[in-house]
Coordinates of C-alpha atoms in Angstrom, one line a residue:
M1 CA -34.6 6.8 19.2
A2 CA -31.5 8.2 17.6
L3 CA -30.0 6.5 14.6
I4 CA -26.5 5.0 14.9
A5 CA -24.1 6.8 12.6
Q6 CA -23.0 4.7 9.6
P7 CA -20.7 5.1 6.6
F8 CA -22.4 6.6 3.6
R9 CA -21.9 4.6 0.3
H10 CA -21.7 6.7 -2.8
P11 CA -24.3 5.4 -5.3
D12 CA -22.1 5.8 -8.3
S13 CA -18.5 5.0 -7.2
G14 CA -19.4 2.6 -4.4
I15 CA -16.8 4.3 -2.2
Y16 CA -17.8 4.9 1.5
Y17 CA -17.7 8.3 3.1
L18 CA -18.2 10.0 6.5
R19 CA -20.9 12.6 6.2
R20 CA -21.7 14.6 9.3
R21 CA -23.7 17.7 9.8
V22 CA -21.8 20.5 11.5
P23 CA -23.8 21.8 14.5
D24 CA -25.4 25.2 13.9
D25 CA -23.4 26.9 16.6
L26 CA -20.1 25.9 15.1
R27 CA -20.7 26.6 11.5
H28 CA -19.4 30.2 11.7
I29 CA -16.2 28.8 13.4
I30 CA -15.6 25.8 11.1
G31 CA -16.9 27.5 8.0
K32 CA -18.9 24.5 6.7
T33 CA -22.3 23.0 7.1
E34 CA -21.2 19.4 6.5
I35 CA -18.1 17.4 7.0
R36 CA -17.5 14.9 4.1
R37 CA -14.5 12.6 4.1
S38 CA -13.7 9.7 1.8
L39 CA -12.9 6.5 3.6
N40 CA -11.0 5.2 0.5
T41 CA -12.6 1.8 0.4
R42 CA -15.6 -0.1 -1.2
I43 CA -15.4 -2.8 1.4
H44 CA -18.0 -2.4 4.2
H45 CA -16.1 -3.8 7.1
Q46 CA -13.0 -1.8 6.2
A47 CA -15.2 1.3 5.9
K48 CA -16.6 0.7 9.4
A49 CA -13.1 0.7 10.9
A50 CA -12.1 3.9 8.9
F51 CA -15.5 5.5 9.8
A52 CA -14.8 5.1 13.5
I53 CA -11.5 7.0 13.2
A54 CA -13.0 9.7 11.0
Y55 CA -16.0 10.1 13.3
A56 CA -13.7 10.5 16.3
D57 CA -11.7 13.1 14.4
S58 CA -14.9 15.0 13.7
E59 CA -16.0 14.9 17.3
R60 CA -12.6 16.2 18.4
L61 CA -12.9 19.0 15.8
F62 CA -16.3 20.0 17.3
N63 CA -14.9 19.9 20.8
D64 CA -11.9 22.0 19.9
A65 CA -14.0 24.5 18.1
R66 CA -16.2 24.9 21.2
Q67 CA -13.0 25.4 23.3
G68 CA -11.6 28.1 20.9
I69 CA -8.7 26.0 19.6
C70 CA -7.3 27.1 16.2
I71 CA -9.1 25.6 13.2
E72 CA -7.7 25.4 9.7
H73 CA -10.5 26.4 7.3
H74 CA -11.3 25.1 3.8
K75 CA -9.4 21.8 3.9
P76 CA -10.1 19.7 0.8
E77 CA -13.0 17.2 1.0
G78 CA -14.6 19.4 3.6
V79 CA -12.6 18.3 6.6
A80 CA -11.2 21.0 8.9
K81 CA -8.1 20.1 10.9
A82 CA -7.7 20.8 14.5
L83 CA -4.3 21.4 16.1
P84 CA -3.2 18.2 18.0
T85 CA -4.8 18.1 21.5
P86 CA -2.3 17.1 24.2
L87 CA -3.2 14.8 26.9
L88 CA -4.6 16.5 29.9
P89 CA -2.8 16.1 33.2
A90 CA -5.5 13.8 34.6
Q91 CA -5.1 11.6 31.5
T92 CA -1.4 11.0 32.0
E93 CA -1.9 8.9 35.1
S94 CA -2.2 5.1 35.2
H95 CA -5.9 5.0 34.3
V96 CA -5.4 6.1 30.6
M97 CA -7.3 3.6 28.6
L98 CA -5.9 1.9 25.5
S99 CA -8.7 3.5 23.4
A100 CA -7.5 7.0 24.4
A101 CA -3.9 6.1 23.7
L102 CA -4.9 4.8 20.3
A103 CA -6.7 8.1 19.5
H104 CA -3.6 10.1 20.2
Y105 CA -1.5 7.7 18.2
V106 CA -3.8 8.2 15.3
Q107 CA -3.6 11.9 15.7
S108 CA 0.2 11.8 15.7
I109 CA 0.3 10.0 12.3
S110 CA -0.4 13.3 10.5
M111 CA 3.0 14.5 11.7
S112 CA 4.8 11.9 9.6
G113 CA 4.8 13.9 6.4
R114 CA 3.3 11.1 4.4
S115 CA 0.5 11.6 1.8
E116 CA -3.0 11.8 3.1
Y117 CA -3.9 8.5 1.6
V118 CA -0.9 6.7 3.1
S119 CA -1.6 8.3 6.5
R120 CA -5.2 7.3 6.5
R121 CA -4.4 3.7 5.5
H122 CA -1.8 3.6 8.3
A123 CA -4.4 4.8 10.8
V124 CA -6.9 2.2 9.7
D125 CA -4.5 -0.7 9.9
Y126 CA -3.0 0.2 13.2
S127 CA -6.4 1.1 14.7
R128 CA -7.7 -2.3 13.6
A129 CA -4.9 -4.0 15.6
A130 CA -5.5 -2.1 18.8
N131 CA -9.3 -2.4 18.5
R132 CA -9.0 -6.2 18.1
F133 CA -7.1 -6.2 21.4
I134 CA -9.9 -4.1 23.0
T135 CA -12.6 -6.5 21.5
D136 CA -10.8 -9.6 22.8
M137 CA -9.3 -8.4 26.1
G138 CA -11.4 -5.3 27.0
D139 CA -10.5 -1.6 27.0
M140 CA -7.9 -1.8 29.7
P141 CA -5.9 1.0 31.3
I142 CA -2.8 1.0 29.2
A143 CA -0.5 0.8 32.2
A144 CA -2.3 -2.4 33.4
I145 CA -1.5 -4.3 30.2
Q146 CA 1.1 -7.0 31.0
P147 CA 3.0 -9.5 28.9
S148 CA 0.6 -12.2 30.1
H149 CA -2.2 -10.3 28.4
I150 CA -0.3 -10.1 25.2
H151 CA 0.3 -13.9 25.2
A152 CA -3.4 -14.5 26.0
F153 CA -4.4 -12.2 23.1
A154 CA -2.0 -13.9 20.7
A155 CA -3.4 -17.3 21.7
N156 CA -6.9 -16.2 21.1
L157 CA -6.0 -14.9 17.6
I158 CA -4.6 -18.2 16.5
Q159 CA -7.2 -20.4 18.4
P160 CA -10.2 -18.2 19.2
V161 CA -12.4 -19.2 22.1
N162 CA -15.4 -18.2 20.1
A163 CA -16.0 -20.8 17.5
D164 CA -17.6 -18.3 15.2
V165 CA -14.4 -16.2 15.0
K166 CA -12.0 -17.1 12.2
P167 CA -8.5 -18.0 13.4
L168 CA -5.6 -16.0 12.1
A169 CA -2.5 -17.5 10.5
T170 CA 0.7 -17.1 12.4
S171 CA 2.0 -14.5 9.9
S172 CA -1.2 -12.4 10.3
T173 CA -0.9 -12.7 14.0
R174 CA 2.7 -11.4 13.9
L175 CA 1.6 -8.4 11.8
L176 CA -1.2 -7.5 14.0
L177 CA 1.0 -7.7 17.1
A178 CA 3.7 -5.6 15.4
R179 CA 1.1 -2.9 14.8
L180 CA -0.2 -3.1 18.4
S181 CA 3.5 -2.8 19.5
S182 CA 3.8 0.5 17.5
V183 CA 0.9 1.9 19.4
M184 CA 2.5 0.8 22.7
A185 CA 5.9 2.2 21.7
F186 CA 4.2 5.6 21.0
S187 CA 2.7 5.4 24.5
V188 CA 6.2 4.8 25.9
D189 CA 7.5 7.8 24.0
S190 CA 4.5 9.9 25.3
G191 CA 5.3 9.0 28.9
L192 CA 2.1 7.0 29.4
I193 CA 3.9 3.8 30.3
E194 CA 7.4 2.9 31.1
A195 CA 7.8 -0.2 28.9
N196 CA 6.2 -1.8 25.8
P197 CA 4.3 -4.9 27.0
V198 CA 4.4 -6.4 23.5
T199 CA 8.2 -6.2 23.4
A200 CA 8.6 -7.4 27.0
S201 CA 6.4 -10.4 26.2
R202 CA 8.9 -11.7 23.6
I203 CA 5.8 -13.0 21.8
H204 CA 7.5 -12.8 18.4
K205 CA 10.2 -15.2 19.5
R206 CA 7.6 -17.6 20.7
L207 CA 5.6 -17.4 17.5
G208 CA 8.8 -18.3 15.5
S209 CA 10.4 -16.7 12.5
G210 CA 8.3 -14.3 10.5
K211 CA 9.7 -15.7 7.3
P212 CA 9.9 -19.3 6.3
K213 CA 13.4 -20.7 5.8
R214 CA 14.5 -20.4 2.2
R215 CA 14.4 -23.7 0.3
L216 CA 16.7 -24.7 -2.6
D217 CA 13.6 -25.2 -4.7
D218 CA 12.4 -21.7 -4.0
N219 CA 9.6 -20.9 -6.5
R220 CA 8.6 -17.4 -5.6
G221 CA 9.5 -16.3 -9.1
Y222 CA 8.5 -17.7 -12.5
T223 CA 10.8 -19.9 -14.6
W224 CA 11.5 -18.9 -18.2
S225 CA 9.2 -21.6 -19.5
E226 CA 6.4 -20.4 -17.2
L227 CA 6.9 -16.8 -18.5
V228 CA 6.7 -18.0 -22.1
T229 CA 3.5 -20.0 -21.3
L230 CA 1.9 -17.0 -19.7
F231 CA 2.6 -14.4 -22.3
S232 CA 2.0 -16.7 -25.3
H233 CA -1.5 -17.7 -24.1
A234 CA -4.3 -16.4 -26.2
E235 CA -6.3 -15.3 -23.2
F236 CA -3.4 -13.1 -22.1
Q237 CA -2.9 -11.6 -25.6
R238 CA -6.6 -10.9 -25.9
L239 CA -6.2 -8.4 -22.9
R240 CA -4.2 -6.0 -25.1
T241 CA -7.4 -4.4 -26.3
A242 CA -9.6 -5.1 -23.2
K243 CA -11.8 -2.2 -22.2
G244 CA -13.4 -1.2 -18.9
R245 CA -11.8 -1.9 -15.5
P246 CA -9.1 -3.1 -15.2
G247 CA -9.0 -3.4 -19.0
N248 CA -5.6 -3.4 -20.8
A249 CA -3.8 -2.8 -17.4
V250 CA -3.8 -6.7 -17.0
F251 CA -1.9 -6.9 -20.3
W252 CA 0.6 -4.2 -19.7
I253 CA 1.4 -4.2 -16.0
P254 CA 2.6 -7.9 -15.9
L255 CA 4.7 -7.3 -19.0
I256 CA 6.3 -4.2 -17.7
A257 CA 6.9 -5.9 -14.3
A258 CA 8.6 -8.8 -16.1
Y259 CA 11.0 -6.4 -17.9
T260 CA 11.6 -4.1 -15.0
G261 CA 11.0 -5.9 -11.7
G262 CA 8.8 -3.0 -10.7
R263 CA 6.2 -3.3 -7.9
R264 CA 2.6 -3.6 -8.9
E265 CA 1.6 -0.3 -7.3
E266 CA 4.5 1.6 -8.7
L267 CA 3.4 0.7 -12.2
A268 CA -0.4 1.1 -11.6
Q269 CA 0.0 4.6 -10.3
L270 CA 2.1 6.0 -13.2
Y271 CA 1.2 9.3 -14.8
V272 CA 1.8 10.0 -18.5
E273 CA 4.8 12.2 -17.8
D274 CA 6.4 9.4 -15.8
I275 CA 7.3 7.6 -19.1
H276 CA 9.8 10.0 -20.6
Q277 CA 12.9 10.2 -22.7
H278 CA 16.4 10.9 -21.3
E279 CA 19.9 11.3 -22.6
R280 CA 20.9 9.4 -25.8
N281 CA 17.2 9.0 -26.6
S282 CA 16.7 6.3 -24.0
W283 CA 13.3 5.9 -22.5
F284 CA 12.7 5.6 -18.7
I285 CA 9.9 5.1 -16.3
R286 CA 10.1 7.4 -13.3
V287 CA 8.9 6.1 -9.9
I288 CA 8.3 9.0 -7.5
D289 CA 5.7 10.1 -5.0
D290 CA 5.2 13.6 -6.4
R291 CA 1.4 13.5 -6.2
P292 CA -1.0 12.9 -3.3
D293 CA -2.3 9.7 -4.9
K294 CA 1.2 8.2 -5.5
S295 CA 3.4 6.5 -2.9
V296 CA 6.7 4.6 -2.7
K297 CA 7.7 1.9 -0.3
T298 CA 11.1 3.2 0.7
D299 CA 13.5 6.0 -0.1
S300 CA 15.4 3.8 -2.5
S301 CA 12.1 3.2 -4.4
R302 CA 12.3 6.6 -6.0
R303 CA 14.2 5.9 -9.2
E304 CA 14.4 5.9 -13.0
I305 CA 13.8 2.5 -14.6
P306 CA 15.2 1.9 -18.2
V307 CA 12.7 0.8 -20.7
H308 CA 13.7 -2.4 -22.6
P309 CA 13.5 -2.1 -26.4
D310 CA 10.9 -4.9 -26.5
L311 CA 8.4 -2.8 -24.5
L312 CA 8.9 0.0 -27.1
A313 CA 8.4 -2.4 -29.9
L314 CA 5.2 -3.7 -28.3
G315 CA 3.8 -0.2 -28.2
L316 CA 4.3 1.0 -24.7
L317 CA 4.5 4.6 -26.0
T318 CA 1.0 4.4 -27.4
L319 CA -0.2 4.5 -23.8
V320 CA 1.1 8.0 -23.4
Q321 CA 1.5 9.6 -26.8
G322 CA -1.1 12.3 -27.5
R323 CA -2.3 12.2 -23.9
E324 CA -2.5 15.3 -21.7
P325 CA 0.1 15.7 -19.0
G326 CA -1.4 15.2 -15.5
T327 CA -3.4 12.2 -16.6
R328 CA -2.7 8.6 -15.5
V329 CA -1.3 5.9 -17.8
F330 CA -4.1 3.5 -16.6
P331 CA -7.0 5.9 -15.8
Q332 CA -9.4 3.0 -15.5
L333 CA -7.8 1.9 -12.3
V334 CA -9.3 3.4 -9.2
K335 CA -7.5 3.7 -5.9
V336 CA -9.3 1.8 -3.1
S337 CA -8.1 0.2 0.1
D338 CA -5.6 -2.1 -1.7
G339 CA -4.3 0.7 -4.0
F340 CA -4.7 1.0 -7.7
A341 CA -3.3 -2.4 -8.5
G342 CA -5.5 -4.6 -6.3
I343 CA -8.0 -5.3 -9.1
V344 CA -5.1 -6.1 -11.5
S345 CA -3.8 -8.8 -9.0
K346 CA -7.3 -10.2 -8.7
S347 CA -7.6 -10.4 -12.5
W348 CA -4.1 -11.8 -13.0
R349 CA -4.4 -14.8 -10.7
P350 CA -7.0 -16.6 -12.9
I351 CA -4.7 -16.1 -15.9
T352 CA -1.9 -18.0 -14.0
Q353 CA -4.4 -20.7 -13.0
L354 CA -5.6 -21.0 -16.6
C355 CA -2.1 -21.4 -17.9
G356 CA -1.2 -24.0 -15.3
V357 CA 1.6 -22.0 -13.6
Y358 CA -0.2 -20.9 -10.4
Q359 CA 1.7 -22.0 -7.3
P360 CA 0.3 -21.7 -3.7
G361 CA 2.5 -19.3 -1.7
R362 CA 3.6 -17.4 -4.9
N363 CA 2.2 -13.9 -5.3
P364 CA 1.2 -13.9 -9.0
L365 CA 2.2 -10.3 -9.6
H366 CA 5.1 -9.8 -7.1
A367 CA 6.6 -13.0 -8.6
F368 CA 7.9 -10.9 -11.5
R369 CA 10.1 -9.0 -9.1
H370 CA 11.8 -12.2 -8.1
T371 CA 11.9 -13.4 -11.7
F372 CA 13.7 -10.2 -12.9
K373 CA 16.4 -10.5 -10.2
T374 CA 17.0 -14.1 -11.3
L375 CA 17.2 -13.2 -15.0
A376 CA 19.5 -10.3 -14.2
R377 CA 21.9 -12.7 -12.5
E378 CA 21.7 -15.3 -15.3
H379 CA 22.5 -12.7 -18.0
G380 CA 25.3 -10.8 -16.4
I381 CA 23.6 -7.6 -15.2
P382 CA 25.7 -6.5 -12.2
K383 CA 24.0 -6.6 -8.8
E384 CA 24.5 -2.9 -8.3
V385 CA 22.7 -2.1 -11.5
S386 CA 19.9 -4.6 -10.8
D387 CA 19.4 -3.0 -7.4
W388 CA 19.2 0.5 -9.1
I389 CA 16.5 -0.8 -11.5
T390 CA 14.4 -2.6 -8.8
G391 CA 14.9 0.1 -6.1
H392 CA 16.6 -2.3 -3.6
A393 CA 18.8 -0.6 -1.1
S394 CA 22.3 -2.2 -0.8
G395 CA 22.8 -1.3 2.8
H396 CA 26.2 0.2 2.1
I397 CA 26.5 3.9 3.1
G398 CA 28.8 4.6 0.1
D399 CA 25.9 3.8 -2.3
S400 CA 24.0 6.8 -1.0
Y401 CA 26.6 9.1 -2.6
G402 CA 26.5 10.2 -6.2
I403 CA 23.8 9.2 -8.7
N404 CA 22.9 6.1 -10.7
P405 CA 24.1 6.6 -14.3
L406 CA 21.1 6.3 -16.6
S407 CA 23.2 5.4 -19.6
R408 CA 24.7 2.5 -17.8
M409 CA 21.2 1.2 -16.8
A410 CA 19.9 1.7 -20.3
S411 CA 22.8 -0.4 -21.7
E412 CA 22.6 -3.2 -19.1
I413 CA 18.8 -3.7 -19.4
Q414 CA 19.4 -4.8 -23.0
K415 CA 21.1 -7.9 -21.7
L416 CA 17.8 -9.4 -20.8
P417 CA 16.6 -12.0 -23.4
S418 CA 13.6 -11.2 -25.5
L419 CA 10.6 -12.7 -23.7
A420 CA 8.3 -11.0 -26.2
K421 CA 9.8 -12.9 -29.1
A422 CA 9.9 -16.2 -27.2
A423 CA 6.2 -15.8 -26.4
G424 CA 5.3 -14.8 -30.0
L425 CA 4.3 -11.2 -29.1
L426 CA 7.0 -10.0 -31.5
P427 CA 8.3 -11.6 -34.6
C428 CA 11.7 -13.4 -34.4
E429 CA 14.4 -12.1 -36.6

């Protein structure tokens, strides 16, 4: 009896891989004896989803090689890449199954120009949505999927018929349906169906607003007293010299986030050369996706962030001085399914609980982004400068012209009060 193919778990790193032997008759075409591809996760159920996509890709590669379709040799990590396979005429009729449409959607992701990691993560997330529909509703011909099926699917996500299946929150249901809708929209663009059944169902309207109404007592950010409590706590200050993984990243990333409003992943992925000196001797943190393992959320996220004098006084430059260019500021952080910063978030939450400032519904690390915007407003940093620093797009076309003056940002950032002195990290004058 043949064994069922399974993800391979690396004994040292714990990261799962696809490992597949290349058939003997194809080795001279593909140029390899084995396909080996990282699934970028240590979590088994996520690896299974990524493995299914990678295995299907390898199967298409073998089929294309047998049919004489062009193969790109010597791709890193041992994965050869086949040219996209168009749908055959017989497949473009009404009997095209959702699983087949999903396979072509996944194949199209490589055309987006995103980094390999981001494309793979996108493929896994969107495949999970379509595969959940297939699990609950069956692998239907895509043209047969009606708005009524979408409503039934959504209802089963929130209140599963199977008592052993965990129900999804409304927000998670909305996200999963949005990803399924993207697969359907691609199918419309590809001529497989005339209309997107998810959009036609108006399911998102029935599920209600995706964001809760803002309250006057909005607590998504920390108050000043909460910041002082966090950064003055002995358990936090002990992390400055912490070793291992995540080590001192749990000390520095929250601090840098408090002074810059930077996103957790933007800070966790920094390289040594990203902390650099500009005109008038001012120091800046560069956020840019110039390497395969770096990503940005939006175009406006690519930016220079001025370094507050407190961070310099606290020893930020000791993280990069004497280090080789091309190395990461926090080399102990390993990129997995939730990025470099996932382990920092998991380690930071207990600190907030220990300090008594944890609030349900508040993201413990992302809260610094809200806090920074509040402090900027309170201390007179103009909105346009605050947006430049945090990478928020204003929505005005005129703001896309010209550049953001670095000297102005370096001057305005000094308006922030000294959190480090208030928390006892630096001596008061």
